[in-house]
Amino acid sequence: MWITLKQQLWRWRGVLITVPSVAGGLLLLRFAGTLQLMELVALDQMFRLRPVEAVDPRIVLVTIDESDIKQLGQWPMSDAALARAITLLKQQQPRVIGLDIFRDLPVEPGHPALVNVFTTTPNLIGIEKVIKTANGQVIPAPPLLKQRDQVSASDLLLDTDGRVRRSLLYLRTPDNRSIFTLGARLAFLYLDRQGTSRQPLNPEQTQFRLGQAVFKPLQPYAGGYVGLDAGGYQILSNFPKFKHGFRAISLTDVLQGRLPRDLVRDRIVFIGLTAESINDKFFTAYTTDPIAAPAGVEVHALLASQLLSAALDGRPLLSVWSEPIVWLWIAVWSTIGAIIGWTASSPRQTILKVVLLGIALCGGAYGCFLLGWWIIIIPPLLALVGSAITSNGYLLWENLKEYARTLEQKVEERTLNLEQEIIERKQAEVTLSQQKQLLQTIVDHIPVMITLYGPTGHIEFVNHQCEQILGWSSADLQNIDLVAECSADSAQRQQILDHMLAATGNWLDLKIRTKDDRFVNTAWANVQLDHRLFVGIGQDISDRKRAEEASLLDERNRMAREIHDVLAQAFTGILLHVGAAMEILVKKPAKAETHLETVDELARSGLAEARRSVVALRPKVLEEGDLPSALKRLTAQMQVSGQTQLTCKIIGVAYPLAPYIENHLLRIGQEALTNAVKYARAATIQIELVYEETQCLLRVKDDGQGFDVAQVSLEQGFGLVGMSERAEQMNGELIIQSHPGQGTEIVVIVGV
């Protein structure tokens, strides 16, 4: 059993060490008064967060502010004005009147009248200053009221920060006379006339019942207070929270007869100063703005309202725990924090739990406050946080020592592993160097040009093949723009950049200027490796271009020979026979007819051979330029009438197509344009050549008379059949849309 107990004690050693240390330290701080101000500030915050209450209808204030003093014309106010104000208030029969104005000396004129009012007003209570001021002075009560025992104390208790959080019910004068404070005296008189009086609960009469409330005097260690002066009969101020304060009327309105009917009837009336110049302002728990600080008369009224609400309405007074329970409360929260820190798996988990429990502590204390209990929160909160940090730090220290014990072993093991890794890395570096050399050899000897460039088109590397063909080395690229140097034409430079950054993998034929000002025919394809690196692959196609040009020249020579051998001979024969026919046409008509038949046969044969030759030759307009320029020239040639408007638009960035595709597109556009001009009688004809990434589109649209596509026969639509055949030969799609009277639209779509 002892061994088990020792194991449990060792297991929870962090908690057992932390709780006494932290809790004991906080108790010492509490006894020293270090935490008192923070606790009082927390109490003020709970007061400010409490709900607003309905204004107390049993209390009315007669206030004297700056405008009233100005209206009176003097201060202190004359006895005559004060006597007249009290007389006017008495007419509505208030239950009790509290005069929160010092009147130990006469203020003429009107002193006899004021004495008469004092004599005839048994429910009028005056004030005196019992507790000495800073210069050791007290202010006596009005002599007549003191003789009639109609005097109360005006003294208020201030904490070290100058706020009113405690209220005096009564205290003793220097001559050992017991005297109630103004708010308590008026509240007790009000309740006495209602049949509610104090009932002692102990022989010393320090505890008494008043209606529904039980009063106990404040002790030196109550709530957050530590060693306070508990002289007199003090209670915690649990003032109500009013939105706009008590109902009030100015002294000027009372003197000028503007007192509303029954405003003060059967109520407690406080007469006091609220003027800024009198400097009778006090801070309470609710005060956040010095300008809005309540006057002394308002603080006395708040105490009276607190006592009335407790006795008649059951509104709770503010109670506190005994000191041993407070010690236990701090120890409990220290234990909770220590357990959290000792058992948490990580500091983050410790922080989360401490925050949640801290919120729960504050929320619970606020809920108890609304029920009438002042539960301290600063020492428990510090105990929770301090114990959690201490125990968790101790746990981390223990873990650190355990880690330190194993660290040397791990370091030795890691050292051996590092040595092995170094050996393996050196081997890998040798292998990588060999592979790099191999790759460099392949790249340098591969029979194509390779370039690396970034997203701006700036070339960063070229291989040996590119250096041989173009003359530019990788070192040259640090100071030059290769694209600009290789192309003198700005339009071609933009075409090169667009092709590079598109990185579609399609081939583009380019004539590039070399470092020594020569021009080389090349073909380039570009691909993207990642978001910032592109690869260009190029081939020198100069030999292919020369072969194509030679082949084209041979074909033209062959066609020229055929034309010479066939068409020229045919036309020569035609000329001979025509000449012969002309000579014998009159003399021998029969022979002339034979010659003419031969001419007809030769002409037909020559025409057939001409058609065959024309089909074999590339259109002249394409030989002199690209497809867009050929279409524009064709449009200009077809503009034969001012009544028809022809437009040709090129949409997108033009790129070269296969020669046979450009030829077919040109012939289809020519056929469609001819039909629109010759047969459709159109006012406007639009030609659009659209270059897209994956396809090229030719559109010819007119607003002419249109036709029914389904009703066109083979003989009538030979041109349409030809367009369809051309579209099939280049694997394209032909779309014809037309209706009688609605114009015609012909669209050819070719993939690239």
Short mmCIF file of C-alpha atoms in Angstrom, two decimals, residues 301-689:
data_model
loop_
_atom_site.label_atom_id
_atom_site.label_comp_id
_atom_site.label_asym_id
_atom_site.label_seq_id
_atom_site.Cartn_x
_atom_site.Cartn_y
_atom_site.Cartn_z
CA ALA A 301 -30.66 58.78 -3.46
CA LEU A 302 -29.06 55.61 -4.87
CA LEU A 303 -28.49 54.29 -1.34
CA ALA A 304 -32.10 55.05 -0.41
CA SER A 305 -33.32 53.27 -3.55
CA GLN A 306 -31.09 50.25 -2.75
CA LEU A 307 -32.54 49.98 0.78
CA LEU A 308 -36.15 50.42 -0.37
CA SER A 309 -35.81 47.83 -3.15
CA ALA A 310 -34.19 45.31 -0.78
CA ALA A 311 -36.83 45.75 1.93
CA LEU A 312 -39.95 46.02 -0.24
CA ASP A 313 -39.11 44.32 -3.55
CA GLY A 314 -36.72 41.59 -2.39
CA ARG A 315 -33.87 42.96 -4.51
CA PRO A 316 -30.76 41.15 -3.22
CA LEU A 317 -28.08 42.91 -1.24
CA LEU A 318 -24.49 42.17 -2.22
CA SER A 319 -23.13 39.32 -0.06
CA VAL A 320 -19.64 37.80 0.20
CA TRP A 321 -18.08 34.53 1.31
CA SER A 322 -16.24 34.11 4.57
CA GLU A 323 -12.46 34.28 4.43
CA PRO A 324 -11.82 30.48 4.82
CA ILE A 325 -14.13 29.77 1.87
CA VAL A 326 -12.22 32.34 -0.17
CA TRP A 327 -8.95 30.53 0.64
CA LEU A 328 -10.52 27.23 -0.40
CA TRP A 329 -11.86 28.87 -3.60
CA ILE A 330 -8.34 29.99 -4.58
CA ALA A 331 -6.88 26.57 -3.74
CA VAL A 332 -9.51 24.79 -5.86
CA TRP A 333 -8.71 26.85 -8.93
CA SER A 334 -5.00 26.41 -8.36
CA THR A 335 -5.56 22.65 -8.25
CA ILE A 336 -7.60 22.74 -11.46
CA GLY A 337 -4.89 24.71 -13.25
CA ALA A 338 -2.14 22.40 -11.99
CA ILE A 339 -4.01 19.31 -13.17
CA ILE A 340 -4.59 20.85 -16.59
CA GLY A 341 -0.93 21.78 -17.02
CA TRP A 342 0.30 18.41 -15.75
CA THR A 343 -2.01 16.26 -17.90
CA ALA A 344 -2.14 18.35 -21.11
CA SER A 345 -0.55 16.78 -24.15
CA SER A 346 0.73 20.11 -25.49
CA PRO A 347 1.03 23.78 -24.49
CA ARG A 348 -1.68 24.64 -27.02
CA GLN A 349 -4.10 22.29 -25.30
CA THR A 350 -3.17 23.84 -21.94
CA ILE A 351 -3.88 27.33 -23.24
CA LEU A 352 -7.22 26.28 -24.74
CA LYS A 353 -8.42 24.65 -21.53
CA VAL A 354 -7.23 27.56 -19.39
CA VAL A 355 -9.03 30.05 -21.64
CA LEU A 356 -12.27 28.06 -21.57
CA LEU A 357 -12.16 27.61 -17.81
CA GLY A 358 -11.25 31.28 -17.34
CA ILE A 359 -14.32 32.25 -19.34
CA ALA A 360 -16.40 29.84 -17.27
CA LEU A 361 -15.01 31.36 -14.04
CA CYS A 362 -15.82 34.91 -15.14
CA GLY A 363 -19.23 33.91 -16.46
CA GLY A 364 -20.09 32.04 -13.25
CA ALA A 365 -18.95 34.96 -11.09
CA TYR A 366 -21.10 37.32 -13.16
CA GLY A 367 -24.12 35.03 -12.79
CA CYS A 368 -23.60 34.91 -9.00
CA PHE A 369 -23.26 38.69 -9.00
CA LEU A 370 -26.68 39.05 -10.60
CA LEU A 371 -28.03 36.83 -7.79
CA GLY A 372 -26.43 39.03 -5.12
CA TRP A 373 -23.06 37.33 -4.47
CA TRP A 374 -19.69 38.98 -4.98
CA ILE A 375 -17.37 36.10 -5.93
CA ILE A 376 -13.74 37.16 -6.33
CA ILE A 377 -12.25 36.29 -9.72
CA ILE A 378 -8.76 37.83 -9.88
CA PRO A 379 -6.95 35.50 -7.40
CA PRO A 380 -8.69 32.35 -8.75
CA LEU A 381 -7.96 33.41 -12.31
CA LEU A 382 -4.31 34.02 -11.48
CA ALA A 383 -4.25 30.70 -9.61
CA LEU A 384 -5.67 28.91 -12.66
CA VAL A 385 -3.23 30.50 -15.09
CA GLY A 386 -0.20 30.40 -12.79
CA SER A 387 -0.71 26.79 -11.76
CA ALA A 388 -1.29 25.68 -15.35
CA ILE A 389 1.87 27.44 -16.53
CA THR A 390 3.94 26.21 -13.57
CA SER A 391 2.85 22.57 -13.74
CA ASN A 392 3.10 22.49 -17.52
CA GLY A 393 6.53 24.09 -17.35
CA TYR A 394 7.59 21.54 -14.75
CA LEU A 395 6.26 18.77 -16.97
CA LEU A 396 8.17 20.17 -19.94
CA TRP A 397 11.30 20.37 -17.81
CA GLU A 398 10.90 16.73 -16.81
CA ASN A 399 10.36 15.78 -20.44
CA LEU A 400 13.38 17.85 -21.41
CA LYS A 401 15.59 16.02 -18.94
CA GLU A 402 14.29 12.70 -20.25
CA TYR A 403 14.91 13.87 -23.75
CA ALA A 404 18.43 14.97 -22.81
CA ARG A 405 19.15 11.50 -21.50
CA THR A 406 18.22 9.93 -24.80
CA LEU A 407 19.64 12.69 -26.95
CA GLU A 408 23.23 11.47 -26.71
CA GLN A 409 22.21 8.02 -27.87
CA LYS A 410 20.28 9.51 -30.76
CA VAL A 411 23.22 11.80 -31.60
CA GLU A 412 25.57 8.82 -31.78
CA GLU A 413 23.11 6.90 -33.93
CA ARG A 414 22.54 9.94 -36.10
CA THR A 415 26.30 10.47 -36.48
CA LEU A 416 26.70 6.96 -37.81
CA ASN A 417 23.74 7.48 -40.12
CA LEU A 418 25.19 10.78 -41.35
CA GLU A 419 28.50 9.16 -42.12
CA GLN A 420 26.68 6.53 -44.13
CA GLU A 421 24.56 9.19 -45.83
CA ILE A 422 27.68 11.19 -46.70
CA ILE A 423 29.19 8.16 -48.37
CA GLU A 424 25.96 7.47 -50.25
CA ARG A 425 25.64 11.15 -51.20
CA LYS A 426 29.14 11.25 -52.61
CA GLN A 427 28.34 8.18 -54.66
CA ALA A 428 25.11 9.81 -55.80
CA GLU A 429 26.98 13.01 -56.72
CA VAL A 430 29.43 11.01 -58.81
CA THR A 431 26.55 9.22 -60.53
CA LEU A 432 24.70 12.51 -61.02
CA SER A 433 27.81 14.12 -62.48
CA GLN A 434 28.20 11.26 -64.91
CA GLN A 435 24.54 11.45 -65.89
CA LYS A 436 24.82 15.23 -66.25
CA GLN A 437 27.81 14.86 -68.53
CA LEU A 438 25.94 12.23 -70.53
CA LEU A 439 22.88 14.45 -70.79
CA GLN A 440 25.03 17.44 -71.78
CA THR A 441 26.69 15.34 -74.46
CA ILE A 442 23.29 14.24 -75.78
CA VAL A 443 21.94 17.79 -75.76
CA ASP A 444 25.06 19.14 -77.49
CA HIS A 445 25.07 16.46 -80.19
CA ILE A 446 21.34 16.11 -80.80
CA PRO A 447 20.68 17.25 -84.40
CA VAL A 448 18.10 19.90 -83.42
CA MET A 449 18.30 23.34 -81.88
CA ILE A 450 17.16 23.56 -78.20
CA THR A 451 16.45 26.76 -76.26
CA LEU A 452 15.23 27.42 -72.73
CA TYR A 453 13.34 30.66 -72.06
CA GLY A 454 11.15 32.24 -69.40
CA PRO A 455 7.60 33.70 -69.42
CA THR A 456 8.88 37.02 -70.87
CA GLY A 457 10.45 35.29 -73.87
CA HIS A 458 14.03 35.96 -72.75
CA ILE A 459 16.18 33.00 -73.82
CA GLU A 460 18.43 31.65 -71.06
CA PHE A 461 20.18 28.71 -72.74
CA VAL A 462 20.93 27.36 -76.21
CA ASN A 463 22.60 24.07 -77.06
CA HIS A 464 25.67 23.51 -79.23
CA GLN A 465 23.60 22.85 -82.37
CA CYS A 466 21.86 26.22 -81.94
CA GLU A 467 25.22 27.95 -81.47
CA GLN A 468 26.55 26.39 -84.68
CA ILE A 469 23.51 27.35 -86.78
CA LEU A 470 22.67 30.80 -85.40
CA GLY A 471 26.05 31.81 -84.00
CA TRP A 472 24.69 32.96 -80.60
CA SER A 473 26.12 31.31 -77.45
CA SER A 474 24.63 31.05 -73.94
CA ALA A 475 27.12 33.69 -72.76
CA ASP A 476 25.88 36.13 -75.45
CA LEU A 477 22.33 35.85 -74.10
CA GLN A 478 23.21 37.70 -70.87
CA ASN A 479 23.48 41.00 -72.76
CA ILE A 480 21.22 40.65 -75.84
CA ASP A 481 17.62 39.95 -76.75
CA LEU A 482 17.90 36.99 -79.12
CA VAL A 483 14.38 37.39 -80.49
CA ALA A 484 15.03 41.03 -81.38
CA GLU A 485 18.44 40.27 -82.88
CA CYS A 486 17.20 37.38 -84.98
CA SER A 487 14.30 39.34 -86.51
CA ALA A 488 14.46 42.78 -88.04
CA ASP A 489 10.69 42.98 -88.57
CA SER A 490 8.70 44.03 -85.44
CA ALA A 491 5.63 42.13 -86.70
CA GLN A 492 7.72 38.95 -87.03
CA ARG A 493 9.18 39.52 -83.55
CA GLN A 494 5.66 39.66 -82.10
CA GLN A 495 4.72 36.55 -84.10
CA ILE A 496 7.75 34.73 -82.67
CA LEU A 497 6.92 35.78 -79.08
CA ASP A 498 3.27 34.77 -79.47
CA HIS A 499 4.29 31.40 -80.84
CA MET A 500 6.85 30.87 -78.04
CA LEU A 501 4.49 31.75 -75.19
CA ALA A 502 1.55 29.82 -76.68
CA ALA A 503 3.66 26.64 -76.36
CA THR A 504 1.16 24.56 -78.34
CA GLY A 505 3.75 22.20 -79.83
CA ASN A 506 2.83 23.26 -83.39
CA TRP A 507 5.59 23.96 -85.89
CA LEU A 508 6.17 27.46 -87.25
CA ASP A 509 8.45 28.21 -90.21
CA LEU A 510 10.65 31.26 -89.56
CA LYS A 511 13.43 32.97 -91.47
CA ILE A 512 15.92 34.02 -88.76
CA ARG A 513 18.94 36.29 -89.00
CA THR A 514 22.15 34.82 -87.62
CA LYS A 515 24.92 36.55 -85.68
CA ASP A 516 26.89 37.16 -88.91
CA ASP A 517 23.83 38.74 -90.67
CA ARG A 518 22.87 35.70 -92.69
CA PHE A 519 19.30 34.40 -92.87
CA VAL A 520 18.44 30.76 -92.10
CA ASN A 521 15.14 29.03 -92.76
CA THR A 522 14.03 27.24 -89.56
CA ALA A 523 10.98 25.51 -88.13
CA TRP A 524 10.19 25.85 -84.38
CA ALA A 525 7.90 24.05 -81.93
CA ASN A 526 7.54 25.17 -78.27
CA VAL A 527 6.33 23.34 -75.15
CA GLN A 528 5.95 24.44 -71.50
CA LEU A 529 7.79 22.57 -68.76
CA ASP A 530 6.27 24.42 -65.76
CA HIS A 531 4.73 27.81 -64.97
CA ARG A 532 8.00 29.68 -65.59
CA LEU A 533 10.10 27.60 -68.02
CA PHE A 534 9.55 26.87 -71.73
CA VAL A 535 11.50 24.75 -74.21
CA GLY A 536 11.90 25.57 -77.88
CA ILE A 537 12.92 22.91 -80.43
CA GLY A 538 14.12 24.10 -83.84
CA GLN A 539 15.27 22.56 -87.10
CA ASP A 540 17.29 24.01 -89.97
CA ILE A 541 15.00 23.56 -92.98
CA SER A 542 17.16 25.47 -95.45
CA ASP A 543 17.86 22.28 -97.43
CA ARG A 544 14.17 21.41 -97.44
CA LYS A 545 13.26 24.90 -98.60
CA ARG A 546 15.85 24.75 -101.37
CA ALA A 547 14.52 21.34 -102.36
CA GLU A 548 10.98 22.66 -102.43
CA GLU A 549 12.04 25.67 -104.51
CA ALA A 550 13.96 23.40 -106.87
CA SER A 551 10.98 21.05 -107.10
CA LEU A 552 8.70 24.01 -107.75
CA LEU A 553 11.06 25.29 -110.43
CA ASP A 554 11.22 21.85 -112.05
CA GLU A 555 7.43 21.62 -111.98
CA ARG A 556 7.08 25.05 -113.59
CA ASN A 557 9.65 24.13 -116.23
CA ARG A 558 7.77 20.88 -116.87
CA MET A 559 4.46 22.75 -117.14
CA ALA A 560 6.08 25.33 -119.38
CA ARG A 561 7.38 22.54 -121.61
CA GLU A 562 3.97 20.91 -121.68
CA ILE A 563 2.30 24.18 -122.53
CA HIS A 564 4.90 24.77 -125.23
CA ASP A 565 4.70 21.23 -126.54
CA VAL A 566 0.95 20.87 -126.39
CA LEU A 567 -0.86 24.21 -126.16
CA ALA A 568 1.60 26.13 -128.37
CA GLN A 569 1.54 23.41 -131.01
CA ALA A 570 -2.24 23.31 -130.84
CA PHE A 571 -2.56 27.05 -131.23
CA THR A 572 0.00 26.98 -134.08
CA GLY A 573 -2.04 24.37 -135.86
CA ILE A 574 -5.16 26.44 -135.31
CA LEU A 575 -3.48 29.45 -136.89
CA LEU A 576 -2.32 27.44 -139.90
CA HIS A 577 -5.72 25.91 -140.50
CA VAL A 578 -7.47 29.25 -140.04
CA GLY A 579 -5.11 30.80 -142.60
CA ALA A 580 -5.72 27.99 -145.02
CA ALA A 581 -9.45 28.21 -144.51
CA MET A 582 -9.37 31.94 -145.20
CA GLU A 583 -7.61 31.41 -148.52
CA ILE A 584 -9.98 28.75 -149.88
CA LEU A 585 -13.16 29.85 -148.08
CA VAL A 586 -14.52 31.46 -151.25
CA LYS A 587 -13.02 29.20 -153.86
CA LYS A 588 -13.43 25.82 -152.19
CA PRO A 589 -16.02 25.95 -149.36
CA ALA A 590 -15.93 22.16 -148.86
CA LYS A 591 -12.21 22.15 -148.11
CA ALA A 592 -12.61 25.23 -145.89
CA GLU A 593 -15.16 23.34 -143.80
CA THR A 594 -12.65 20.54 -143.31
CA HIS A 595 -10.08 23.06 -142.05
CA LEU A 596 -12.60 24.58 -139.65
CA GLU A 597 -13.46 21.19 -138.22
CA THR A 598 -9.76 20.63 -137.59
CA VAL A 599 -9.53 24.06 -135.89
CA ASP A 600 -12.43 23.13 -133.66
CA GLU A 601 -10.78 19.87 -132.64
CA LEU A 602 -7.42 21.57 -131.96
CA ALA A 603 -9.10 24.32 -129.88
CA ARG A 604 -10.97 21.83 -127.75
CA SER A 605 -7.85 19.78 -127.20
CA GLY A 606 -5.86 22.90 -126.25
CA LEU A 607 -8.60 24.07 -123.89
CA ALA A 608 -8.61 20.73 -122.06
CA GLU A 609 -4.84 20.80 -121.74
CA ALA A 610 -5.03 24.41 -120.43
CA ARG A 611 -7.51 23.40 -117.77
CA ARG A 612 -5.25 20.54 -116.69
CA SER A 613 -2.28 22.88 -116.45
CA VAL A 614 -4.21 25.47 -114.46
CA VAL A 615 -5.27 22.89 -111.92
CA ALA A 616 -1.66 21.77 -111.50
CA LEU A 617 -0.35 25.28 -110.86
CA ARG A 618 -0.63 27.17 -107.53
CA PRO A 619 -2.68 30.41 -107.79
CA LYS A 620 -0.59 33.44 -108.56
CA VAL A 621 -2.08 35.47 -105.73
CA LEU A 622 -0.84 32.87 -103.20
CA GLU A 623 2.62 32.82 -104.74
CA GLU A 624 2.89 36.57 -104.11
CA GLY A 625 1.61 36.55 -100.50
CA ASP A 626 -0.27 34.71 -97.76
CA LEU A 627 -3.96 33.77 -97.57
CA PRO A 628 -5.20 36.96 -95.82
CA SER A 629 -3.57 39.24 -98.42
CA ALA A 630 -4.86 37.00 -101.24
CA LEU A 631 -8.42 37.30 -99.96
CA LYS A 632 -8.08 41.08 -99.64
CA ARG A 633 -6.80 41.37 -103.24
CA LEU A 634 -9.60 39.08 -104.43
CA THR A 635 -12.17 41.29 -102.68
CA ALA A 636 -10.70 44.39 -104.29
CA GLN A 637 -10.80 42.74 -107.74
CA MET A 638 -14.48 41.76 -107.33
CA GLN A 639 -15.53 45.31 -106.43
CA VAL A 640 -16.90 46.01 -109.94
CA SER A 641 -20.07 47.85 -108.96
CA GLY A 642 -20.72 50.72 -106.56
CA GLN A 643 -24.10 49.22 -105.62
CA THR A 644 -22.49 46.29 -103.76
CA GLN A 645 -20.35 46.83 -100.64
CA LEU A 646 -17.62 44.20 -100.07
CA THR A 647 -15.63 43.92 -96.80
CA CYS A 648 -12.85 41.55 -95.80
CA LYS A 649 -11.85 41.09 -92.13
CA ILE A 650 -8.99 39.08 -90.61
CA ILE A 651 -9.79 38.09 -86.98
CA GLY A 652 -7.10 36.77 -84.65
CA VAL A 653 -3.35 36.39 -85.15
CA ALA A 654 -2.65 34.99 -88.63
CA TYR A 655 -0.44 31.91 -88.90
CA PRO A 656 0.60 29.93 -91.97
CA LEU A 657 -1.45 26.92 -93.09
CA ALA A 658 -0.51 24.06 -95.36
CA PRO A 659 -0.27 25.30 -98.98
CA TYR A 660 -3.04 23.00 -100.25
CA ILE A 661 -5.35 24.20 -97.43
CA GLU A 662 -4.71 27.85 -98.29
CA ASN A 663 -5.36 27.04 -101.98
CA HIS A 664 -8.69 25.31 -101.22
CA LEU A 665 -9.83 28.10 -98.88
CA LEU A 666 -8.98 30.72 -101.47
CA ARG A 667 -10.89 28.84 -104.23
CA ILE A 668 -13.93 28.33 -101.96
CA GLY A 669 -13.91 32.03 -101.05
CA GLN A 670 -13.54 32.95 -104.74
CA GLU A 671 -16.49 30.72 -105.74
CA ALA A 672 -18.70 32.02 -102.90
CA LEU A 673 -17.81 35.64 -103.68
CA THR A 674 -18.45 35.16 -107.41
CA ASN A 675 -21.86 33.59 -106.74
CA ALA A 676 -22.79 36.41 -104.38
CA VAL A 677 -21.79 39.13 -106.84
CA LYS A 678 -23.10 37.44 -110.01
CA TYR A 679 -26.33 35.74 -108.89
CA ALA A 680 -27.43 36.90 -105.42
CA ARG A 681 -27.77 40.62 -106.29
CA ALA A 682 -26.55 41.43 -102.73
CA ALA A 683 -26.10 44.94 -101.36
CA THR A 684 -23.45 43.90 -98.81
CA ILE A 685 -21.04 40.99 -98.81
CA GLN A 686 -18.85 40.19 -95.77
CA ILE A 687 -15.76 37.94 -95.82
CA GLU A 688 -14.25 36.90 -92.47
CA LEU A 689 -11.10 34.81 -91.97
#
